[in-house]
PDB file of C-alpha atoms in Angstrom:
ATOM      1  CA  UNK M   1     -44.885  24.559 -74.190  1.00 46.00           C
ATOM      2  CA  UNK M   2     -41.582  23.178 -75.786  1.00 47.00           C
ATOM      3  CA  UNK M   3     -39.539  25.910 -74.041  1.00 49.00           C
ATOM      4  CA  UNK M   4     -40.654  24.621 -70.857  1.00 56.00           C
ATOM      5  CA  UNK M   5     -40.235  20.959 -71.322  1.00 55.00           C
ATOM      6  CA  UNK M   6     -36.353  22.361 -72.422  1.00 53.00           C
ATOM      7  CA  UNK M   7     -36.000  24.219 -69.680  1.00 57.00           C
ATOM      8  CA  UNK M   8     -37.062  21.318 -67.204  1.00 57.00           C
ATOM      9  CA  UNK M   9     -34.617  18.423 -68.978  1.00 57.00           C
ATOM     10  CA  UNK M  10     -31.783  21.039 -68.174  1.00 69.00           C
ATOM     11  CA  UNK M  11     -32.897  21.292 -65.182  1.00 72.00           C
ATOM     12  CA  UNK M  12     -33.127  17.609 -64.447  1.00 66.00           C
ATOM     13  CA  UNK M  13     -29.575  17.410 -66.342  1.00 71.00           C
ATOM     14  CA  UNK M  14     -27.893  19.786 -63.604  1.00 74.00           C
ATOM     15  CA  UNK M  15     -29.418  18.154 -60.698  1.00 79.00           C
ATOM     16  CA  UNK M  16     -28.427  14.767 -62.022  1.00 75.00           C
ATOM     17  CA  UNK M  17     -24.584  16.290 -62.373  1.00 78.00           C
ATOM     18  CA  UNK M  18     -24.952  17.546 -59.009  1.00 81.00           C
ATOM     19  CA  UNK M  19     -25.907  14.270 -57.297  1.00 83.00           C
ATOM     20  CA  UNK M  20     -23.588  12.235 -59.274  1.00 81.00           C
ATOM     21  CA  UNK M  21     -20.764  14.735 -58.071  1.00 82.00           C
ATOM     22  CA  UNK M  22     -22.242  14.443 -54.552  1.00 86.00           C
ATOM     23  CA  UNK M  23     -22.121  10.816 -54.444  1.00 85.00           C
ATOM     24  CA  UNK M  24     -18.017  10.610 -56.223  1.00 84.00           C
ATOM     25  CA  UNK M  25     -17.355  13.080 -54.112  1.00 87.00           C
ATOM     26  CA  UNK M  26     -18.760  10.854 -50.839  1.00 88.00           C
ATOM     27  CA  UNK M  27     -16.965   7.674 -52.774  1.00 84.00           C
ATOM     28  CA  UNK M  28     -13.902   9.527 -52.788  1.00 88.00           C
ATOM     29  CA  UNK M  29     -13.932  10.637 -49.399  1.00 90.00           C
ATOM     30  CA  UNK M  30     -14.684   6.550 -48.531  1.00 88.00           C
ATOM     31  CA  UNK M  31     -11.714   5.365 -50.388  1.00 87.00           C
ATOM     32  CA  UNK M  32      -9.795   8.443 -48.445  1.00 89.00           C
ATOM     33  CA  UNK M  33     -10.872   6.407 -45.324  1.00 89.00           C
ATOM     34  CA  UNK M  34     -10.033   2.831 -46.057  1.00 86.00           C
ATOM     35  CA  UNK M  35      -6.934   4.033 -47.303  1.00 88.00           C
ATOM     36  CA  UNK M  36      -5.900   5.523 -43.723  1.00 90.00           C
ATOM     37  CA  UNK M  37      -7.257   2.834 -42.293  1.00 86.00           C
ATOM     38  CA  UNK M  38      -4.160   0.562 -43.924  1.00 84.00           C
ATOM     39  CA  UNK M  39      -2.136   3.386 -43.541  1.00 88.00           C
ATOM     40  CA  UNK M  40      -2.821   3.290 -39.699  1.00 86.00           C
ATOM     41  CA  UNK M  41      -2.621  -0.263 -39.546  1.00 80.00           C
ATOM     42  CA  UNK M  42       1.249  -0.540 -41.249  1.00 80.00           C
ATOM     43  CA  UNK M  43       2.378   2.185 -39.050  1.00 81.00           C
ATOM     44  CA  UNK M  44       0.668   1.930 -35.575  1.00 77.00           C
ATOM     45  CA  UNK M  45       0.680  -1.539 -35.304  1.00 71.00           C
ATOM     46  CA  UNK M  46       3.528  -2.570 -37.252  1.00 70.00           C
ATOM     47  CA  UNK M  47       5.701  -3.930 -34.559  1.00 71.00           C
ATOM     48  CA  UNK M  48       2.441  -6.906 -34.077  1.00 71.00           C
ATOM     49  CA  UNK M  49       3.059  -7.969 -37.424  1.00 71.00           C
ATOM     50  CA  UNK M  50       6.342  -9.550 -36.481  1.00 70.00           C
ATOM     51  CA  UNK M  51       4.566 -11.869 -33.977  1.00 73.00           C
ATOM     52  CA  UNK M  52       3.056 -13.660 -36.896  1.00 66.00           C
ATOM     53  CA  UNK M  53       4.727 -16.225 -39.197  1.00 62.00           C
ATOM     54  CA  UNK M  54       2.009 -15.679 -41.366  1.00 62.00           C
ATOM     55  CA  UNK M  55       2.033 -12.675 -43.988  1.00 71.00           C
ATOM     56  CA  UNK M  56      -2.322 -12.350 -43.622  1.00 69.00           C
ATOM     57  CA  UNK M  57      -2.118  -9.493 -41.235  1.00 69.00           C
ATOM     58  CA  UNK M  58       1.034  -7.469 -43.466  1.00 74.00           C
ATOM     59  CA  UNK M  59      -0.875  -8.304 -46.795  1.00 78.00           C
ATOM     60  CA  UNK M  60      -4.520  -7.146 -45.494  1.00 78.00           C
ATOM     61  CA  UNK M  61      -2.724  -4.178 -44.450  1.00 80.00           C
ATOM     62  CA  UNK M  62      -1.278  -3.397 -48.462  1.00 84.00           C
ATOM     63  CA  UNK M  63      -4.651  -4.369 -49.923  1.00 83.00           C
ATOM     64  CA  UNK M  64      -6.606  -1.802 -47.873  1.00 82.00           C
ATOM     65  CA  UNK M  65      -4.151   0.747 -49.127  1.00 86.00           C
ATOM     66  CA  UNK M  66      -4.845  -0.147 -53.004  1.00 87.00           C
ATOM     67  CA  UNK M  67      -8.197  -0.613 -52.443  1.00 85.00           C
ATOM     68  CA  UNK M  68      -8.373   3.120 -51.119  1.00 87.00           C
ATOM     69  CA  UNK M  69      -6.398   4.197 -54.060  1.00 88.00           C
ATOM     70  CA  UNK M  70      -8.565   2.860 -56.530  1.00 88.00           C
ATOM     71  CA  UNK M  71     -11.571   3.999 -54.994  1.00 87.00           C
ATOM     72  CA  UNK M  72     -10.503   7.294 -55.043  1.00 88.00           C
ATOM     73  CA  UNK M  73      -9.426   7.066 -58.142  1.00 88.00           C
ATOM     74  CA  UNK M  74     -12.557   5.877 -58.929  1.00 87.00           C
ATOM     75  CA  UNK M  75     -14.326   8.893 -57.746  1.00 86.00           C
ATOM     76  CA  UNK M  76     -12.082  11.561 -59.287  1.00 87.00           C
ATOM     77  CA  UNK M  77     -13.025   9.684 -62.690  1.00 86.00           C
ATOM     78  CA  UNK M  78     -16.263   9.721 -61.822  1.00 84.00           C
ATOM     79  CA  UNK M  79     -16.461  13.332 -61.100  1.00 82.00           C
ATOM     80  CA  UNK M  80     -14.559  14.383 -64.128  1.00 82.00           C
ATOM     81  CA  UNK M  81     -16.554  12.237 -66.345  1.00 79.00           C
ATOM     82  CA  UNK M  82     -20.036  13.536 -65.073  1.00 76.00           C
ATOM     83  CA  UNK M  83     -18.989  17.108 -65.682  1.00 76.00           C
ATOM     84  CA  UNK M  84     -16.970  16.558 -68.875  1.00 77.00           C
ATOM     85  CA  UNK M  85     -20.036  14.750 -70.056  1.00 73.00           C
ATOM     86  CA  UNK M  86     -17.005  12.405 -72.175  1.00 76.00           C
ATOM     87  CA  UNK M  87     -18.394   8.550 -73.066  1.00 79.00           C
ATOM     88  CA  UNK M  88     -15.373   6.907 -72.868  1.00 84.00           C
ATOM     89  CA  UNK M  89     -14.845   8.388 -69.315  1.00 81.00           C
ATOM     90  CA  UNK M  90     -18.246   7.320 -68.175  1.00 79.00           C
ATOM     91  CA  UNK M  91     -17.131   3.693 -69.398  1.00 84.00           C
ATOM     92  CA  UNK M  92     -13.942   3.145 -68.138  1.00 85.00           C
ATOM     93  CA  UNK M  93     -15.928   4.606 -64.808  1.00 83.00           C
ATOM     94  CA  UNK M  94     -18.337   2.166 -64.483  1.00 84.00           C
ATOM     95  CA  UNK M  95     -16.230  -0.529 -65.922  1.00 87.00           C
ATOM     96  CA  UNK M  96     -14.091   0.529 -62.399  1.00 85.00           C
ATOM     97  CA  UNK M  97     -17.043   0.191 -60.202  1.00 84.00           C
ATOM     98  CA  UNK M  98     -18.334  -2.729 -61.600  1.00 86.00           C
ATOM     99  CA  UNK M  99     -14.890  -4.244 -60.699  1.00 84.00           C
ATOM    100  CA  UNK M 100     -14.880  -2.768 -57.142  1.00 82.00           C
ATOM    101  CA  UNK M 101     -18.358  -4.583 -56.529  1.00 81.00           C
ATOM    102  CA  UNK M 102     -17.207  -7.782 -58.045  1.00 83.00           C
ATOM    103  CA  UNK M 103     -13.857  -7.203 -55.352  1.00 78.00           C
ATOM    104  CA  UNK M 104     -16.184  -6.570 -52.562  1.00 76.00           C
ATOM    105  CA  UNK M 105     -18.315  -9.852 -53.155  1.00 79.00           C
ATOM    106  CA  UNK M 106     -15.230 -11.836 -53.309  1.00 78.00           C
ATOM    107  CA  UNK M 107     -13.826 -10.424 -50.302  1.00 74.00           C
ATOM    108  CA  UNK M 108     -17.080 -11.213 -48.305  1.00 72.00           C
ATOM    109  CA  UNK M 109     -17.004 -14.462 -49.790  1.00 79.00           C
ATOM    110  CA  UNK M 110     -13.754 -15.211 -49.170  1.00 72.00           C
ATOM    111  CA  UNK M 111     -13.746 -13.477 -45.461  1.00 71.00           C
ATOM    112  CA  UNK M 112     -16.794 -15.714 -44.646  1.00 76.00           C
ATOM    113  CA  UNK M 113     -15.254 -19.085 -46.058  1.00 75.00           C
ATOM    114  CA  UNK M 114     -12.103 -18.777 -44.149  1.00 69.00           C
ATOM    115  CA  UNK M 115     -12.408 -16.547 -40.806  1.00 70.00           C
ATOM    116  CA  UNK M 116     -12.270 -19.635 -38.445  1.00 70.00           C
ATOM    117  CA  UNK M 117      -9.459 -21.266 -40.594  1.00 70.00           C
ATOM    118  CA  UNK M 118      -7.204 -18.063 -40.463  1.00 67.00           C
ATOM    119  CA  UNK M 119      -8.572 -17.172 -37.024  1.00 71.00           C
ATOM    120  CA  UNK M 120      -6.968 -21.017 -35.838  1.00 75.00           C
ATOM    121  CA  UNK M 121      -3.941 -20.157 -37.868  1.00 72.00           C
ATOM    122  CA  UNK M 122      -2.737 -16.434 -36.445  1.00 72.00           C
ATOM    123  CA  UNK M 123      -3.563 -17.992 -33.109  1.00 76.00           C
ATOM    124  CA  UNK M 124      -1.780 -21.052 -33.883  1.00 78.00           C
ATOM    125  CA  UNK M 125       1.783 -18.785 -35.300  1.00 82.00           C
ATOM    126  CA  UNK M 126       1.190 -16.096 -32.456  1.00 84.00           C
ATOM    127  CA  UNK M 127       1.681 -18.829 -29.929  1.00 87.00           C
ATOM    128  CA  UNK M 128       4.516 -20.189 -31.787  1.00 88.00           C
ATOM    129  CA  UNK M 129       6.093 -16.970 -31.629  1.00 88.00           C
ATOM    130  CA  UNK M 130       5.828 -16.321 -27.928  1.00 89.00           C
ATOM    131  CA  UNK M 131       6.751 -20.242 -27.177  1.00 90.00           C
ATOM    132  CA  UNK M 132      10.435 -19.775 -29.371  1.00 91.00           C
ATOM    133  CA  UNK M 133      11.315 -16.296 -29.782  1.00 91.00           C
ATOM    134  CA  UNK M 134      10.282 -14.434 -26.592  1.00 92.00           C
ATOM    135  CA  UNK M 135      12.945 -12.752 -24.486  1.00 90.00           C
ATOM    136  CA  UNK M 136      15.400 -14.759 -26.857  1.00 90.00           C
ATOM    137  CA  UNK M 137      18.712 -13.718 -28.601  1.00 88.00           C
ATOM    138  CA  UNK M 138      18.056 -10.896 -31.473  1.00 86.00           C
ATOM    139  CA  UNK M 139      14.548 -10.989 -30.548  1.00 87.00           C
ATOM    140  CA  UNK M 140      14.117  -7.826 -29.009  1.00 90.00           C
ATOM    141  CA  UNK M 141      11.727  -6.401 -31.509  1.00 87.00           C
ATOM    142  CA  UNK M 142       9.157  -9.868 -30.827  1.00 89.00           C
ATOM    143  CA  UNK M 143      10.400  -9.350 -27.354  1.00 91.00           C
ATOM    144  CA  UNK M 144       8.617  -5.643 -27.149  1.00 90.00           C
ATOM    145  CA  UNK M 145       5.708  -6.669 -29.383  1.00 89.00           C
ATOM    146  CA  UNK M 146       4.434  -9.136 -27.330  1.00 91.00           C
ATOM    147  CA  UNK M 147       4.745  -6.692 -24.083  1.00 92.00           C
ATOM    148  CA  UNK M 148       3.521  -4.247 -25.689  1.00 90.00           C
ATOM    149  CA  UNK M 149       0.465  -6.568 -27.118  1.00 88.00           C
ATOM    150  CA  UNK M 150      -0.576  -7.856 -23.523  1.00 90.00           C
ATOM    151  CA  UNK M 151      -0.151  -4.989 -22.142  1.00 91.00           C
ATOM    152  CA  UNK M 152      -2.625  -3.014 -24.399  1.00 89.00           C
ATOM    153  CA  UNK M 153      -5.316  -5.957 -25.280  1.00 88.00           C
ATOM    154  CA  UNK M 154      -5.130  -7.058 -21.449  1.00 90.00           C
ATOM    155  CA  UNK M 155      -4.252 -10.425 -22.296  1.00 90.00           C
ATOM    156  CA  UNK M 156      -1.529 -13.226 -21.588  1.00 91.00           C
ATOM    157  CA  UNK M 157      -0.131 -15.453 -23.898  1.00 89.00           C
ATOM    158  CA  UNK M 158      -2.278 -16.707 -26.978  1.00 86.00           C
ATOM    159  CA  UNK M 159      -4.701 -19.005 -25.503  1.00 85.00           C
ATOM    160  CA  UNK M 160      -3.963 -18.686 -21.705  1.00 87.00           C
ATOM    161  CA  UNK M 161      -1.482 -17.983 -19.501  1.00 88.00           C
ATOM    162  CA  UNK M 162      -0.793 -21.602 -19.487  1.00 89.00           C
ATOM    163  CA  UNK M 163       1.186 -21.370 -22.941  1.00 90.00           C
ATOM    164  CA  UNK M 164       3.775 -19.327 -21.223  1.00 92.00           C
ATOM    165  CA  UNK M 165       4.889 -22.682 -19.317  1.00 90.00           C
ATOM    166  CA  UNK M 166       5.958 -24.246 -22.844  1.00 89.00           C
ATOM    167  CA  UNK M 167       7.944 -21.795 -23.579  1.00 92.00           C
ATOM    168  CA  UNK M 168      11.415 -21.433 -24.152  1.00 92.00           C
ATOM    169  CA  UNK M 169      12.046 -18.351 -21.845  1.00 92.00           C
ATOM    170  CA  UNK M 170       9.866 -19.819 -19.030  1.00 89.00           C
ATOM    171  CA  UNK M 171      12.358 -23.011 -18.993  1.00 87.00           C
ATOM    172  CA  UNK M 172      15.390 -20.802 -18.417  1.00 83.00           C
ATOM    173  CA  UNK M 173      16.895 -18.841 -15.720  1.00 76.00           C
ATOM    174  CA  UNK M 174      16.256 -15.401 -17.689  1.00 78.00           C
ATOM    175  CA  UNK M 175      12.268 -16.097 -16.813  1.00 84.00           C
ATOM    176  CA  UNK M 176      14.038 -15.390 -12.680  1.00 86.00           C
ATOM    177  CA  UNK M 177      11.696 -17.851 -11.149  1.00 88.00           C
ATOM    178  CA  UNK M 178       8.488 -15.698 -13.521  1.00 91.00           C
ATOM    179  CA  UNK M 179       5.797 -18.170 -14.292  1.00 91.00           C
ATOM    180  CA  UNK M 180       4.146 -15.493 -16.555  1.00 92.00           C
ATOM    181  CA  UNK M 181       5.954 -12.373 -18.279  1.00 94.00           C
ATOM    182  CA  UNK M 182       5.494  -9.106 -16.375  1.00 93.00           C
ATOM    183  CA  UNK M 183       3.644  -7.876 -19.141  1.00 93.00           C
ATOM    184  CA  UNK M 184       0.931  -9.997 -18.144  1.00 93.00           C
ATOM    185  CA  UNK M 185       0.597  -8.260 -14.665  1.00 93.00           C
ATOM    186  CA  UNK M 186      -2.951  -6.007 -14.230  1.00 90.00           C
ATOM    187  CA  UNK M 187      -0.536  -3.829 -12.085  1.00 88.00           C
ATOM    188  CA  UNK M 188       3.000  -3.803 -13.555  1.00 87.00           C
ATOM    189  CA  UNK M 189       5.903  -4.179 -11.084  1.00 87.00           C
ATOM    190  CA  UNK M 190       9.272  -5.412 -11.517  1.00 87.00           C
ATOM    191  CA  UNK M 191       8.946  -9.373 -11.155  1.00 88.00           C
ATOM    192  CA  UNK M 192       5.120  -9.802 -10.555  1.00 90.00           C
ATOM    193  CA  UNK M 193       5.547 -12.623 -12.846  1.00 90.00           C
ATOM    194  CA  UNK M 194       6.184 -14.651 -10.555  1.00 88.00           C
ATOM    195  CA  UNK M 195       2.317 -15.041  -9.085  1.00 83.00           C
ATOM    196  CA  UNK M 196      -0.175 -15.986 -11.931  1.00 73.00           C
ATOM    197  CA  UNK M 197      -3.265 -16.031  -9.818  1.00 77.00           C
ATOM    198  CA  UNK M 198      -6.197 -14.824 -11.661  1.00 78.00           C
ATOM    199  CA  UNK M 199      -6.127 -11.483  -9.424  1.00 82.00           C
ATOM    200  CA  UNK M 200      -2.903 -10.603 -10.790  1.00 85.00           C
ATOM    201  CA  UNK M 201      -2.499 -11.540 -14.145  1.00 88.00           C
ATOM    202  CA  UNK M 202      -4.951 -10.664 -17.475  1.00 88.00           C
ATOM    203  CA  UNK M 203      -6.959 -13.606 -19.134  1.00 79.00           C
ATOM    204  CA  UNK M 204      -7.271 -14.470 -23.028  1.00 67.00           C
ATOM    205  CA  UNK M 205     -11.039 -13.528 -23.408  1.00 59.00           C
ATOM    206  CA  UNK M 206     -11.972 -16.540 -26.216  1.00 53.00           C
TER     207      UNK M 206
END
């Protein structure tokens, strides 16, 4: 009877170890995915960072990378702690888990509180950049980023196409009679920005 109970206990312990290992492996994969999103944002969307006076976009991407690394380290530590059964490792593991949980709660609360404020700030910064830096000397990276943004997201201006009427570019000879940049056009052709009819240009979906 005692032998049978001992075998059941060992079997239960082994099953629990493998379950914890699977959990930590999935946790590690999730960390890798989070880090990948952060890196993708920095590499593929880095052009857009130059459009924002606020550093929120870039900082958010770096935070994602850091969070991914922490989660991956926690996952590896959890796997080691599970199989080696060392109390010190388990303590560190659970402390890291608790920190991650608290950070997630904090991030969720801050996102809920500041979402609208951040949204308004980003729109304001984006409009300011478009109005003052598009097609200006030594601002080629801004010009390229704006054109890419409008074509990729099928939009025109920050709030609407009328944003361009206030721009430095629109009010000088560089516009060549254009009302909006050619990148606002649904069908991109030379000087298509002279005609700002809704059938011709993208609109901003608010």
